[in-house]
Coordinates of C-alpha atoms in Angstrom, one line a residue:
Chain A
M25 CA 79.6 -6.0 -60.6
S26 CA 76.6 -6.1 -58.3
D27 CA 77.3 -5.0 -54.4
P28 CA 77.3 -8.4 -52.9
A29 CA 80.0 -9.4 -55.4
M30 CA 81.7 -6.3 -54.8
K31 CA 81.9 -6.9 -51.1
L32 CA 82.9 -10.4 -51.4
V33 CA 85.9 -9.3 -53.8
K34 CA 86.9 -6.5 -51.3
M35 CA 86.6 -8.8 -48.2
T36 CA 88.6 -11.4 -50.1
L37 CA 91.4 -9.2 -50.9
H38 CA 91.4 -7.8 -47.2
Q39 CA 91.6 -11.3 -45.7
T40 CA 94.3 -12.9 -48.2
P41 CA 97.3 -11.2 -46.8
Y42 CA 96.4 -12.4 -43.4
E43 CA 96.1 -16.0 -44.5
I44 CA 99.6 -15.6 -46.4
R45 CA 101.1 -14.3 -43.1
Q46 CA 99.6 -17.3 -41.1
Y47 CA 100.3 -20.0 -43.6
W48 CA 104.3 -19.0 -43.9
R49 CA 104.6 -18.3 -40.4
S50 CA 103.5 -22.1 -39.5
P51 CA 106.9 -24.3 -39.9
P52 CA 104.9 -27.5 -40.4
N53 CA 103.1 -26.0 -43.4
A54 CA 106.6 -25.1 -44.9
V55 CA 108.1 -28.4 -44.2
F56 CA 105.2 -30.5 -45.5
A57 CA 103.9 -28.5 -48.3
M58 CA 107.0 -26.8 -49.7
A59 CA 110.1 -29.0 -48.3
L60 CA 108.8 -32.6 -48.6
P61 CA 108.3 -32.4 -52.7
I62 CA 111.6 -30.8 -53.0
I63 CA 113.2 -33.4 -50.8
F64 CA 111.9 -36.2 -52.9
L65 CA 112.6 -34.4 -56.0
L66 CA 116.3 -34.2 -54.9
L67 CA 116.7 -37.5 -53.2
L68 CA 115.1 -39.4 -56.2
G69 CA 117.0 -37.2 -59.0
S70 CA 120.1 -38.1 -57.2
L71 CA 119.7 -41.8 -56.9
L72 CA 117.7 -42.6 -59.8
A73 CA 117.7 -40.0 -62.5
T74 CA 119.6 -41.9 -65.2
M75 CA 117.6 -45.0 -64.6
P76 CA 116.2 -46.2 -67.7
I77 CA 112.1 -46.7 -67.8
Q78 CA 109.5 -47.3 -70.7
V79 CA 106.4 -45.3 -70.2
E80 CA 104.3 -43.0 -72.3
G81 CA 107.4 -42.7 -74.6
I82 CA 109.6 -41.5 -71.9
T83 CA 112.9 -43.5 -71.6
R84 CA 114.7 -42.2 -68.7
Y85 CA 113.5 -41.7 -65.0
D86 CA 114.4 -38.1 -64.6
Q87 CA 112.0 -37.1 -67.5
Y88 CA 109.4 -39.2 -65.4
F89 CA 109.6 -38.1 -61.9
V90 CA 110.0 -34.3 -62.3
P91 CA 106.5 -33.5 -63.5
A92 CA 105.1 -36.4 -61.3
I93 CA 106.5 -34.9 -58.3
I94 CA 105.2 -31.5 -59.2
A95 CA 101.9 -32.9 -59.4
F96 CA 102.7 -34.4 -56.1
G97 CA 103.7 -31.2 -54.5
L98 CA 100.5 -29.3 -56.0
I99 CA 98.3 -31.8 -54.3
G100 CA 99.9 -31.0 -51.1
T101 CA 99.7 -27.5 -51.3
T102 CA 96.2 -27.7 -52.2
F103 CA 94.2 -31.0 -50.8
T104 CA 96.5 -31.2 -47.8
N105 CA 96.6 -27.6 -46.8
L106 CA 92.8 -27.1 -47.3
A107 CA 92.0 -30.3 -45.2
M108 CA 94.3 -29.5 -42.5
T109 CA 93.8 -25.9 -42.2
L110 CA 89.9 -26.1 -42.1
S111 CA 89.8 -29.0 -39.9
I112 CA 92.2 -27.7 -37.4
R113 CA 90.7 -24.0 -37.4
R114 CA 87.3 -25.4 -37.0
E115 CA 88.1 -27.9 -34.0
S116 CA 89.8 -24.9 -32.3
G117 CA 87.1 -22.6 -32.8
L118 CA 88.7 -20.4 -35.0
L119 CA 86.2 -20.7 -37.7
H120 CA 83.2 -20.3 -35.2
R121 CA 85.0 -17.1 -33.8
L122 CA 85.0 -15.7 -37.5
R123 CA 81.4 -16.5 -38.1
T124 CA 80.8 -13.9 -35.3
T125 CA 82.0 -11.2 -37.7
P126 CA 80.3 -9.9 -40.9
L127 CA 83.3 -11.6 -42.9
P128 CA 81.3 -13.9 -45.3
A129 CA 82.3 -17.5 -45.6
S130 CA 83.0 -17.5 -49.0
A131 CA 85.6 -14.8 -48.7
L132 CA 87.6 -16.7 -46.1
L133 CA 87.3 -19.7 -48.2
A134 CA 88.2 -17.7 -51.4
A135 CA 91.4 -16.4 -49.3
L136 CA 92.5 -19.8 -48.2
I137 CA 92.3 -21.0 -51.9
I138 CA 94.2 -17.8 -53.1
N139 CA 96.8 -18.6 -50.6
S140 CA 97.0 -22.4 -51.7
L141 CA 97.3 -20.9 -55.5
L142 CA 100.3 -18.6 -54.5
V143 CA 102.1 -21.3 -52.5
S144 CA 101.5 -23.7 -55.5
I145 CA 102.8 -21.3 -58.0
C146 CA 106.0 -21.2 -55.7
L147 CA 106.3 -24.8 -55.5
V148 CA 105.8 -25.6 -59.3
V149 CA 108.5 -22.9 -60.2
I150 CA 111.1 -24.0 -57.7
M151 CA 110.7 -27.6 -58.7
G152 CA 110.6 -26.7 -62.4
L153 CA 113.7 -24.7 -62.1
L154 CA 115.7 -27.6 -60.0
G155 CA 114.3 -30.0 -62.6
V156 CA 115.7 -28.2 -65.4
M157 CA 119.1 -26.9 -63.8
L158 CA 119.9 -30.2 -61.8
F159 CA 118.5 -32.9 -63.7
H160 CA 118.5 -31.5 -67.4
V161 CA 114.6 -32.0 -67.7
A162 CA 113.5 -30.6 -71.0
M163 CA 111.0 -27.6 -70.6
P164 CA 107.5 -28.4 -71.1
R165 CA 106.3 -29.3 -74.5
H166 CA 102.9 -28.4 -74.0
P167 CA 103.0 -25.4 -71.6
L168 CA 99.7 -23.9 -72.3
S169 CA 98.0 -27.5 -71.7
L170 CA 100.1 -27.6 -68.5
L171 CA 98.9 -24.4 -67.1
A172 CA 95.3 -25.5 -67.8
V173 CA 95.9 -28.7 -66.1
L174 CA 97.5 -27.1 -63.0
G175 CA 94.6 -24.6 -63.0
V176 CA 92.0 -27.2 -63.0
A177 CA 93.8 -29.4 -60.6
W178 CA 94.2 -26.3 -58.0
I179 CA 90.6 -25.9 -58.0
C180 CA 89.4 -29.6 -57.9
F181 CA 92.1 -30.6 -55.1
C182 CA 91.1 -27.4 -53.3
A183 CA 87.4 -28.7 -53.3
M184 CA 88.6 -32.3 -52.1
G185 CA 90.7 -30.8 -49.2
A186 CA 87.5 -28.9 -48.3
A187 CA 85.4 -32.2 -48.6
M188 CA 88.1 -33.9 -46.6
A189 CA 87.9 -31.7 -43.7
T190 CA 84.5 -32.6 -43.2
V191 CA 85.1 -36.2 -42.1
I192 CA 88.0 -35.1 -40.2
P193 CA 87.0 -35.8 -36.4
S194 CA 89.5 -33.6 -34.6
S195 CA 92.4 -31.2 -35.0
E196 CA 94.8 -34.0 -33.6
A197 CA 93.6 -36.5 -36.2
A198 CA 94.0 -34.3 -39.1
P199 CA 97.6 -34.8 -40.3
G200 CA 97.2 -38.6 -39.8
V201 CA 94.0 -39.0 -41.6
V202 CA 95.1 -36.6 -44.3
N203 CA 98.4 -38.3 -45.0
A204 CA 97.0 -41.8 -44.5
V205 CA 94.6 -40.9 -47.4
F206 CA 96.9 -39.0 -49.4
L207 CA 100.3 -40.8 -49.4
P208 CA 99.3 -44.1 -50.5
V209 CA 97.0 -43.0 -53.3
A210 CA 100.0 -40.7 -54.5
V211 CA 102.5 -43.8 -54.5
A212 CA 99.7 -46.1 -56.1
S213 CA 99.2 -43.3 -58.7
G214 CA 102.6 -43.1 -59.9
A215 CA 103.8 -40.0 -58.2
F216 CA 107.2 -41.3 -57.4
F217 CA 107.5 -44.5 -59.8
P218 CA 105.9 -45.5 -63.0
I219 CA 102.9 -48.2 -62.3
S220 CA 101.5 -50.8 -64.7
G221 CA 98.4 -49.6 -66.4
S222 CA 97.3 -53.2 -66.6
S223 CA 97.4 -54.2 -62.9
W224 CA 94.4 -54.3 -60.9
L225 CA 95.5 -51.3 -58.6
G226 CA 96.6 -49.4 -61.8
T227 CA 93.1 -49.9 -63.0
V228 CA 91.4 -48.6 -60.0
M229 CA 93.9 -45.7 -59.7
V230 CA 92.7 -44.4 -63.1
W231 CA 89.3 -43.6 -61.7
L232 CA 90.7 -41.8 -58.8
P233 CA 91.5 -38.1 -59.0
V234 CA 95.5 -38.5 -58.5
R235 CA 96.5 -40.8 -61.2
P236 CA 94.8 -38.9 -64.1
F237 CA 96.6 -35.5 -63.0
V238 CA 100.0 -37.2 -62.9
Q239 CA 99.6 -38.8 -66.2
L240 CA 98.3 -35.2 -67.6
C241 CA 101.5 -33.3 -65.9
I242 CA 103.8 -36.0 -67.5
S243 CA 102.2 -36.0 -70.8
C244 CA 102.7 -32.0 -70.8
F245 CA 106.3 -32.3 -70.5
S246 CA 106.7 -35.4 -72.9
A247 CA 107.7 -34.9 -76.4
S248 CA 106.2 -38.1 -77.6
S249 CA 102.7 -38.0 -76.1
T250 CA 99.8 -35.3 -76.0
P251 CA 97.8 -34.4 -73.0
S252 CA 94.3 -35.7 -73.4
L253 CA 90.8 -34.7 -72.2
A254 CA 89.7 -37.9 -70.5
P255 CA 91.9 -37.8 -67.5
L256 CA 91.1 -34.1 -67.2
L257 CA 87.6 -35.0 -66.9
V258 CA 88.0 -37.7 -64.2
T259 CA 90.0 -35.0 -62.1
G260 CA 87.1 -32.5 -62.9
I261 CA 84.4 -34.8 -61.9
W262 CA 86.1 -35.7 -58.7
G263 CA 86.3 -32.0 -58.1
I264 CA 82.7 -31.2 -58.8
A265 CA 81.5 -34.0 -56.5
C266 CA 83.8 -33.1 -53.8
F267 CA 82.7 -29.4 -54.1
A268 CA 78.9 -30.6 -53.6
L269 CA 79.9 -32.8 -50.6
A270 CA 82.1 -29.9 -48.8
V271 CA 78.9 -27.5 -49.4
R272 CA 76.6 -30.2 -48.1
F273 CA 78.3 -31.2 -45.0
F274 CA 80.9 -28.6 -44.2
R275 CA 80.7 -27.3 -40.5
W276 CA 81.8 -24.2 -39.0
S277 CA 82.0 -25.6 -35.3
P278 CA 83.2 -28.7 -33.8
K279 CA 80.5 -31.5 -33.4
R280 CA 80.1 -31.1 -29.7
N281 CA 78.5 -27.7 -30.3
Chain B
M13 CA 58.6 -12.3 -16.2
T14 CA 59.0 -10.2 -19.5
G15 CA 61.0 -7.1 -19.8
P16 CA 60.5 -3.9 -21.3
V17 CA 58.6 -3.7 -24.9
G18 CA 60.9 -3.0 -28.1
G19 CA 63.9 -4.1 -26.8
I20 CA 67.3 -4.8 -28.8
V21 CA 66.8 -8.5 -27.9
E22 CA 63.5 -10.1 -27.9
V23 CA 62.7 -13.6 -27.1
S24 CA 59.5 -15.1 -26.6
D25 CA 58.5 -18.5 -25.4
L26 CA 61.8 -20.1 -26.9
S27 CA 62.1 -23.5 -26.5
H28 CA 65.1 -25.8 -27.8
T29 CA 66.1 -29.4 -27.6
F30 CA 69.1 -31.3 -28.1
G31 CA 67.9 -34.9 -28.8
E32 CA 65.6 -35.7 -25.9
T33 CA 67.5 -33.1 -23.6
M34 CA 65.4 -30.0 -23.1
A35 CA 68.2 -27.0 -23.3
L36 CA 65.5 -24.1 -23.3
C37 CA 61.9 -24.4 -22.1
G38 CA 59.7 -21.3 -22.8
V39 CA 62.1 -18.6 -22.2
S40 CA 60.8 -15.1 -22.7
L41 CA 63.0 -11.9 -22.3
S42 CA 63.7 -8.5 -23.7
C43 CA 66.9 -6.4 -23.5
I44 CA 66.4 -2.6 -24.1
Q45 CA 69.1 -0.3 -25.5
G46 CA 71.9 0.4 -23.0
E47 CA 71.0 -2.3 -20.6
V48 CA 73.4 -4.6 -19.2
F49 CA 71.2 -7.8 -18.9
T50 CA 72.9 -10.7 -17.3
L51 CA 72.4 -14.3 -17.7
L52 CA 73.2 -16.4 -14.5
G53 CA 73.0 -20.1 -14.3
P54 CA 74.7 -23.3 -13.3
N55 CA 76.9 -25.3 -16.2
G56 CA 74.4 -26.6 -18.5
A57 CA 71.6 -24.2 -17.6
G58 CA 71.1 -23.2 -21.2
K59 CA 73.0 -19.8 -21.4
T60 CA 75.1 -20.7 -24.2
T61 CA 72.4 -22.3 -25.9
L62 CA 70.3 -19.1 -25.8
L63 CA 73.5 -16.9 -27.1
S64 CA 73.9 -19.5 -30.0
I65 CA 70.4 -19.2 -31.1
L66 CA 70.5 -15.3 -30.6
Q67 CA 73.8 -15.3 -32.9
G68 CA 72.0 -17.3 -35.4
Y69 CA 74.3 -20.7 -35.0
L70 CA 71.3 -22.6 -33.9
P71 CA 67.8 -22.5 -35.4
V72 CA 64.7 -21.3 -33.5
Q73 CA 62.9 -24.7 -33.0
S74 CA 59.8 -23.1 -31.2
G75 CA 59.3 -19.6 -30.1
Q76 CA 60.0 -16.2 -31.5
V77 CA 63.4 -14.3 -31.4
T78 CA 64.7 -10.8 -32.7
V79 CA 67.9 -9.3 -32.5
L80 CA 68.4 -5.9 -33.3
G81 CA 65.0 -5.9 -35.0
E82 CA 65.9 -8.9 -37.4
R83 CA 65.4 -12.6 -37.2
P84 CA 68.7 -14.5 -36.4
S85 CA 70.4 -16.4 -39.5
R86 CA 73.7 -17.9 -40.1
N87 CA 74.2 -15.7 -43.0
N88 CA 72.9 -12.5 -41.8
Y89 CA 76.4 -10.4 -42.4
A90 CA 74.5 -7.0 -41.7
M91 CA 73.3 -7.9 -38.4
R92 CA 76.8 -9.2 -37.6
S93 CA 78.3 -6.1 -38.2
R94 CA 76.2 -4.5 -35.5
W95 CA 77.3 -6.6 -32.7
G96 CA 80.5 -7.9 -31.1
T97 CA 80.8 -11.1 -29.4
V98 CA 83.3 -12.6 -26.9
L99 CA 82.8 -16.6 -27.2
Q100 CA 83.1 -18.7 -24.0
S101 CA 86.3 -20.4 -25.1
C102 CA 89.1 -18.3 -26.3
A103 CA 89.9 -18.7 -30.2
L104 CA 92.3 -16.6 -31.8
P105 CA 94.9 -16.7 -34.8
R106 CA 98.0 -17.6 -32.8
L107 CA 100.5 -16.8 -35.5
L108 CA 99.3 -13.3 -36.2
T109 CA 100.4 -10.1 -34.1
V110 CA 98.2 -8.3 -31.9
T111 CA 98.1 -5.2 -34.4
E112 CA 97.6 -7.6 -37.4
L113 CA 94.8 -9.1 -35.6
M114 CA 93.1 -6.0 -34.8
S115 CA 93.5 -4.8 -38.3
M116 CA 92.0 -7.9 -39.8
Y117 CA 89.0 -7.7 -37.5
A118 CA 88.8 -3.7 -38.2
G119 CA 88.6 -4.3 -41.9
Y120 CA 85.5 -6.6 -41.6
F121 CA 83.5 -3.4 -40.4
A122 CA 82.5 -0.5 -42.5
C123 CA 82.7 1.6 -39.5
S124 CA 85.7 0.6 -37.0
R125 CA 87.2 2.0 -33.8
D126 CA 90.6 3.1 -33.6
P127 CA 92.6 -0.2 -32.9
A128 CA 95.5 1.5 -30.8
K129 CA 93.0 3.4 -28.7
L130 CA 91.2 0.0 -27.8
L131 CA 94.4 -1.8 -27.1
D132 CA 95.2 0.7 -24.5
Q133 CA 91.7 0.7 -23.0
V134 CA 91.8 -3.1 -22.4
G135 CA 95.4 -3.0 -21.2
L136 CA 97.5 -4.2 -23.9
A137 CA 99.2 -1.2 -24.9
G138 CA 102.7 -2.2 -25.5
S139 CA 101.9 -5.6 -26.8
E140 CA 100.9 -4.7 -30.3
S141 CA 103.9 -6.4 -31.9
K142 CA 103.7 -9.5 -29.9
R143 CA 102.3 -12.7 -31.5
V144 CA 98.9 -13.8 -30.1
R145 CA 100.7 -17.0 -29.0
Q146 CA 103.0 -15.2 -26.8
L147 CA 100.3 -13.5 -24.9
S148 CA 98.9 -15.0 -21.5
G149 CA 95.7 -16.4 -21.3
G150 CA 94.2 -13.4 -19.5
Q151 CA 95.8 -11.1 -22.1
Q152 CA 94.1 -13.1 -24.9
R153 CA 90.9 -12.6 -23.1
R154 CA 91.4 -8.8 -23.2
L155 CA 92.3 -8.8 -27.0
E156 CA 89.0 -11.0 -27.6
I157 CA 87.4 -8.1 -25.7
A158 CA 88.8 -5.6 -27.7
L159 CA 88.1 -7.3 -30.8
S160 CA 84.5 -7.6 -29.9
L161 CA 84.3 -3.7 -29.5
I162 CA 86.4 -2.9 -32.8
G163 CA 83.1 -2.8 -35.1
N164 CA 81.7 -0.1 -32.8
P165 CA 78.8 -2.5 -32.0
S166 CA 75.2 -1.7 -30.7
L167 CA 75.0 -4.8 -29.2
L168 CA 77.6 -7.2 -27.1
L169 CA 77.1 -10.5 -26.7
L170 CA 79.4 -11.7 -24.1
D171 CA 79.7 -15.3 -22.9
E172 CA 81.8 -15.3 -19.6
P173 CA 84.1 -12.4 -20.8
T174 CA 86.2 -11.9 -17.7
S175 CA 86.9 -15.5 -17.1
G176 CA 90.5 -16.0 -16.8
L177 CA 91.3 -12.4 -15.9
D178 CA 93.0 -11.4 -12.8
P179 CA 91.0 -9.2 -10.1
E180 CA 92.6 -5.9 -11.5
G181 CA 91.9 -7.1 -15.1
K182 CA 88.6 -7.9 -14.3
R183 CA 88.0 -4.3 -12.6
D184 CA 89.3 -2.7 -15.9
I185 CA 87.1 -4.6 -18.1
W186 CA 84.1 -3.8 -15.9
Q187 CA 85.2 -0.1 -16.0
L188 CA 85.2 -0.5 -20.0
L189 CA 81.8 -2.3 -20.3
A190 CA 80.2 0.4 -17.7
E191 CA 81.4 3.0 -20.2
E192 CA 80.0 1.0 -23.1
R193 CA 76.8 0.8 -21.6
A194 CA 76.7 4.7 -20.6
A195 CA 77.6 5.2 -24.3
G196 CA 74.1 3.3 -25.3
T197 CA 75.5 0.0 -26.1
T198 CA 73.3 -3.0 -24.9
I199 CA 75.2 -5.7 -23.4
L200 CA 74.0 -9.3 -22.8
L201 CA 76.3 -11.0 -20.6
T202 CA 76.8 -14.7 -18.9
T203 CA 79.0 -15.1 -16.2
H204 CA 79.2 -17.2 -13.0
D205 CA 80.9 -14.1 -11.2
M206 CA 78.4 -12.8 -8.8
E207 CA 80.3 -9.6 -8.2
E208 CA 80.3 -9.1 -11.6
A209 CA 76.7 -9.4 -12.0
E210 CA 76.2 -7.3 -9.2
V211 CA 78.6 -4.6 -10.6
L212 CA 77.5 -4.5 -14.2
S213 CA 73.7 -5.5 -14.6
G214 CA 70.7 -3.6 -14.9
R215 CA 68.9 -6.9 -14.8
V216 CA 69.6 -10.4 -14.0
C217 CA 68.1 -13.4 -15.3
V218 CA 68.7 -16.9 -13.4
L219 CA 68.4 -19.7 -15.8
V220 CA 68.1 -23.2 -14.3
A221 CA 67.8 -26.4 -16.4
G222 CA 66.6 -24.3 -19.4
T223 CA 63.7 -22.4 -17.6
I224 CA 64.1 -18.7 -16.0
V225 CA 63.5 -19.0 -12.3
A226 CA 64.1 -15.2 -11.6
M227 CA 64.4 -12.2 -13.6
D228 CA 64.8 -8.7 -12.0
S229 CA 67.6 -6.1 -11.0
P230 CA 70.4 -7.6 -8.4
D231 CA 68.6 -5.2 -5.8
G232 CA 65.1 -6.5 -6.7
I233 CA 66.0 -10.2 -6.5
R234 CA 67.8 -9.4 -3.2
G235 CA 64.7 -7.4 -2.0
N236 CA 62.2 -10.1 -2.7
R237 CA 63.7 -12.2 -0.1
L238 CA 62.6 -11.4 3.4
S239 CA 65.3 -13.4 5.0
R240 CA 68.4 -12.0 6.4
I241 CA 71.8 -13.8 7.1
I242 CA 73.3 -13.6 10.7
R243 CA 77.0 -15.0 10.8
F244 CA 78.9 -15.4 13.8
S245 CA 81.6 -17.6 15.3
L246 CA 82.3 -19.1 18.6
P247 CA 85.1 -19.4 21.2
E248 CA 87.0 -22.7 20.6
A249 CA 86.5 -23.7 24.2
N250 CA 82.7 -23.7 23.9
R251 CA 81.2 -27.1 24.0
V252 CA 77.5 -25.8 24.5
A253 CA 75.1 -26.8 21.8
L254 CA 73.4 -24.2 19.9
P255 CA 69.7 -23.0 21.0
H256 CA 66.9 -24.1 18.9
L257 CA 66.2 -21.5 16.2
A258 CA 63.1 -21.4 13.9
A259 CA 65.9 -20.6 10.9
D260 CA 68.1 -22.4 8.3
I261 CA 71.6 -22.8 10.3
R262 CA 74.8 -24.0 8.3
K263 CA 78.4 -24.1 9.2
E264 CA 80.9 -22.1 6.8
G265 CA 84.1 -23.0 7.9
N266 CA 84.7 -21.7 11.6
R267 CA 81.6 -19.5 11.2
Y268 CA 78.0 -20.3 11.6
R269 CA 75.4 -19.0 9.4
V270 CA 71.8 -18.5 10.2
E271 CA 69.2 -17.6 7.8
S272 CA 66.1 -16.3 9.4
R273 CA 62.8 -14.3 8.3
N274 CA 62.5 -13.0 11.7
P275 CA 66.4 -11.9 12.3
T276 CA 65.5 -9.6 15.5
A277 CA 64.1 -12.7 17.3
A278 CA 66.9 -15.2 16.2
L279 CA 69.3 -12.6 17.4
H280 CA 67.4 -12.2 20.6
I281 CA 67.7 -15.8 21.3
L282 CA 71.3 -16.2 20.1
T283 CA 72.9 -13.2 22.2
G284 CA 70.6 -14.4 25.4
W285 CA 71.9 -17.8 25.1
A286 CA 75.6 -16.6 24.8
Q287 CA 75.2 -14.2 28.0
Q288 CA 73.7 -17.1 29.8
H289 CA 77.0 -19.4 28.8
G290 CA 79.1 -16.3 29.5
F291 CA 81.0 -16.2 26.1
E292 CA 80.9 -13.7 23.4
L293 CA 79.1 -14.1 19.7
L294 CA 82.6 -13.4 17.8
E295 CA 82.6 -11.9 14.3
L296 CA 78.8 -11.0 14.7
S297 CA 77.0 -9.6 11.6
V298 CA 73.7 -9.2 10.0
E299 CA 73.5 -9.0 6.3
Q300 CA 71.2 -8.8 3.4
P301 CA 71.5 -12.0 1.4
S302 CA 73.9 -11.1 -1.3
L303 CA 73.2 -12.0 -5.1
E304 CA 75.3 -15.4 -4.6
D305 CA 73.3 -16.3 -1.6
V306 CA 69.9 -15.7 -3.4
Y307 CA 71.3 -17.3 -6.5
L308 CA 72.2 -20.6 -4.6
E309 CA 68.8 -20.6 -2.8
L310 CA 67.3 -20.2 -6.3
L311 CA 69.1 -23.2 -7.3
K312 CA 68.1 -25.5 -4.7

């Protein structure tokens, strides 16, 4: 491994524990990223678990919403987390302060992304276990595909979070802007209830990144459908495009500077 | 207007604009090793812009700049490992403890100082386990200063480092910075505190509207002024108008301030006038202009 690459790995490993500490010591992070999807899971599961549905060969709501809420939770721990963390730290001058040190920007970002991975793993495991134990959801029928889908989504939604941070004007605006974008898209993408693919909204959502990801998660759990490559490509293209946007427009200091 | 050759910081004919606003105009300066070089100037004079260019956050639009022998750049991580900085506004991760933050920063440098000793030097011994958000503003400022020193820097870039500190805290930090200077660290400092500039600086540079209007040692800047300041107050009962003096006369609260290039003649007139009307010139003093006096004069 080359010297700069070694340094990057070393700095990333150094920075990651501090990012983990900061994340878990912030109550809003724990509430929004971890508790919210679990609350939705318990709430919807308790109220509607046995509701009959007809989507992708699934006939009961509990078989649909557990994988869908897992997708929702992962987006929260990646997209929402990165967009808020980066914009709040930028506007408060924390990123600028770190840029005065020899810590490479890529090491900081890598540490934040690793932290989001660890949080995502915790969330997926907790939600999966709750789904299996409380709502008797079958284990994923395509576990390797599920791992691949979650891995691609993790990277892509982190890139989208970094891109989102570039357009957030202030730290006060961060939660509002992020949730105003994420929550309506999540609802319209079927993260809570099945949506009709033939409606105009359903047609639009197929080309946005959330709907394909939700579909993929559901098909990884389903016995009657197989995950296909096309939705993964849509999410991947969004990820690549947002990565390019984030690299091009990312700011380390508030605009006033 | 130029300083010693072969400096740690070399700036030559530097100009910078923000849109149509000229932030820096033909600035040239040089800091040598072990020197405390202070930038003085009113708000918006261009001090922070200059520091931002030296740190590589703003591009060099016109002129030449070298810091520690290299051109500043956003991605020059090697250069960043040789300096320490205190930014104008305090920005620290509030959820980490003091010890964690010091360890985090220490890990960025190949050769770092002992965090516990540094915390003791800045007066934060006993606060190691506190989270940053539990510290007062002044304590956070002390922590910023400790962080700026953790990488054993050759150059310190300090933007108003003691703002928000109490008088005792300021003196502690001045002592620490004097020790750093004695050990060979170059310090480039901006401040609005004239006493700080007098105590610490080897040289002072006064920036007004992006232009250098004076650059010399504090004594040199004061010494260039031939005038002296005469201060006195009058008994409350006095209703007699002051005599005519070929000098600048101002009132500072209850005291009069007379700035004269011929203080002997001015004193002669004043004391004669007081004796003639039968009263004393109270709290009479004759002083060399302070750095603050000269600075305020330069701003006019």
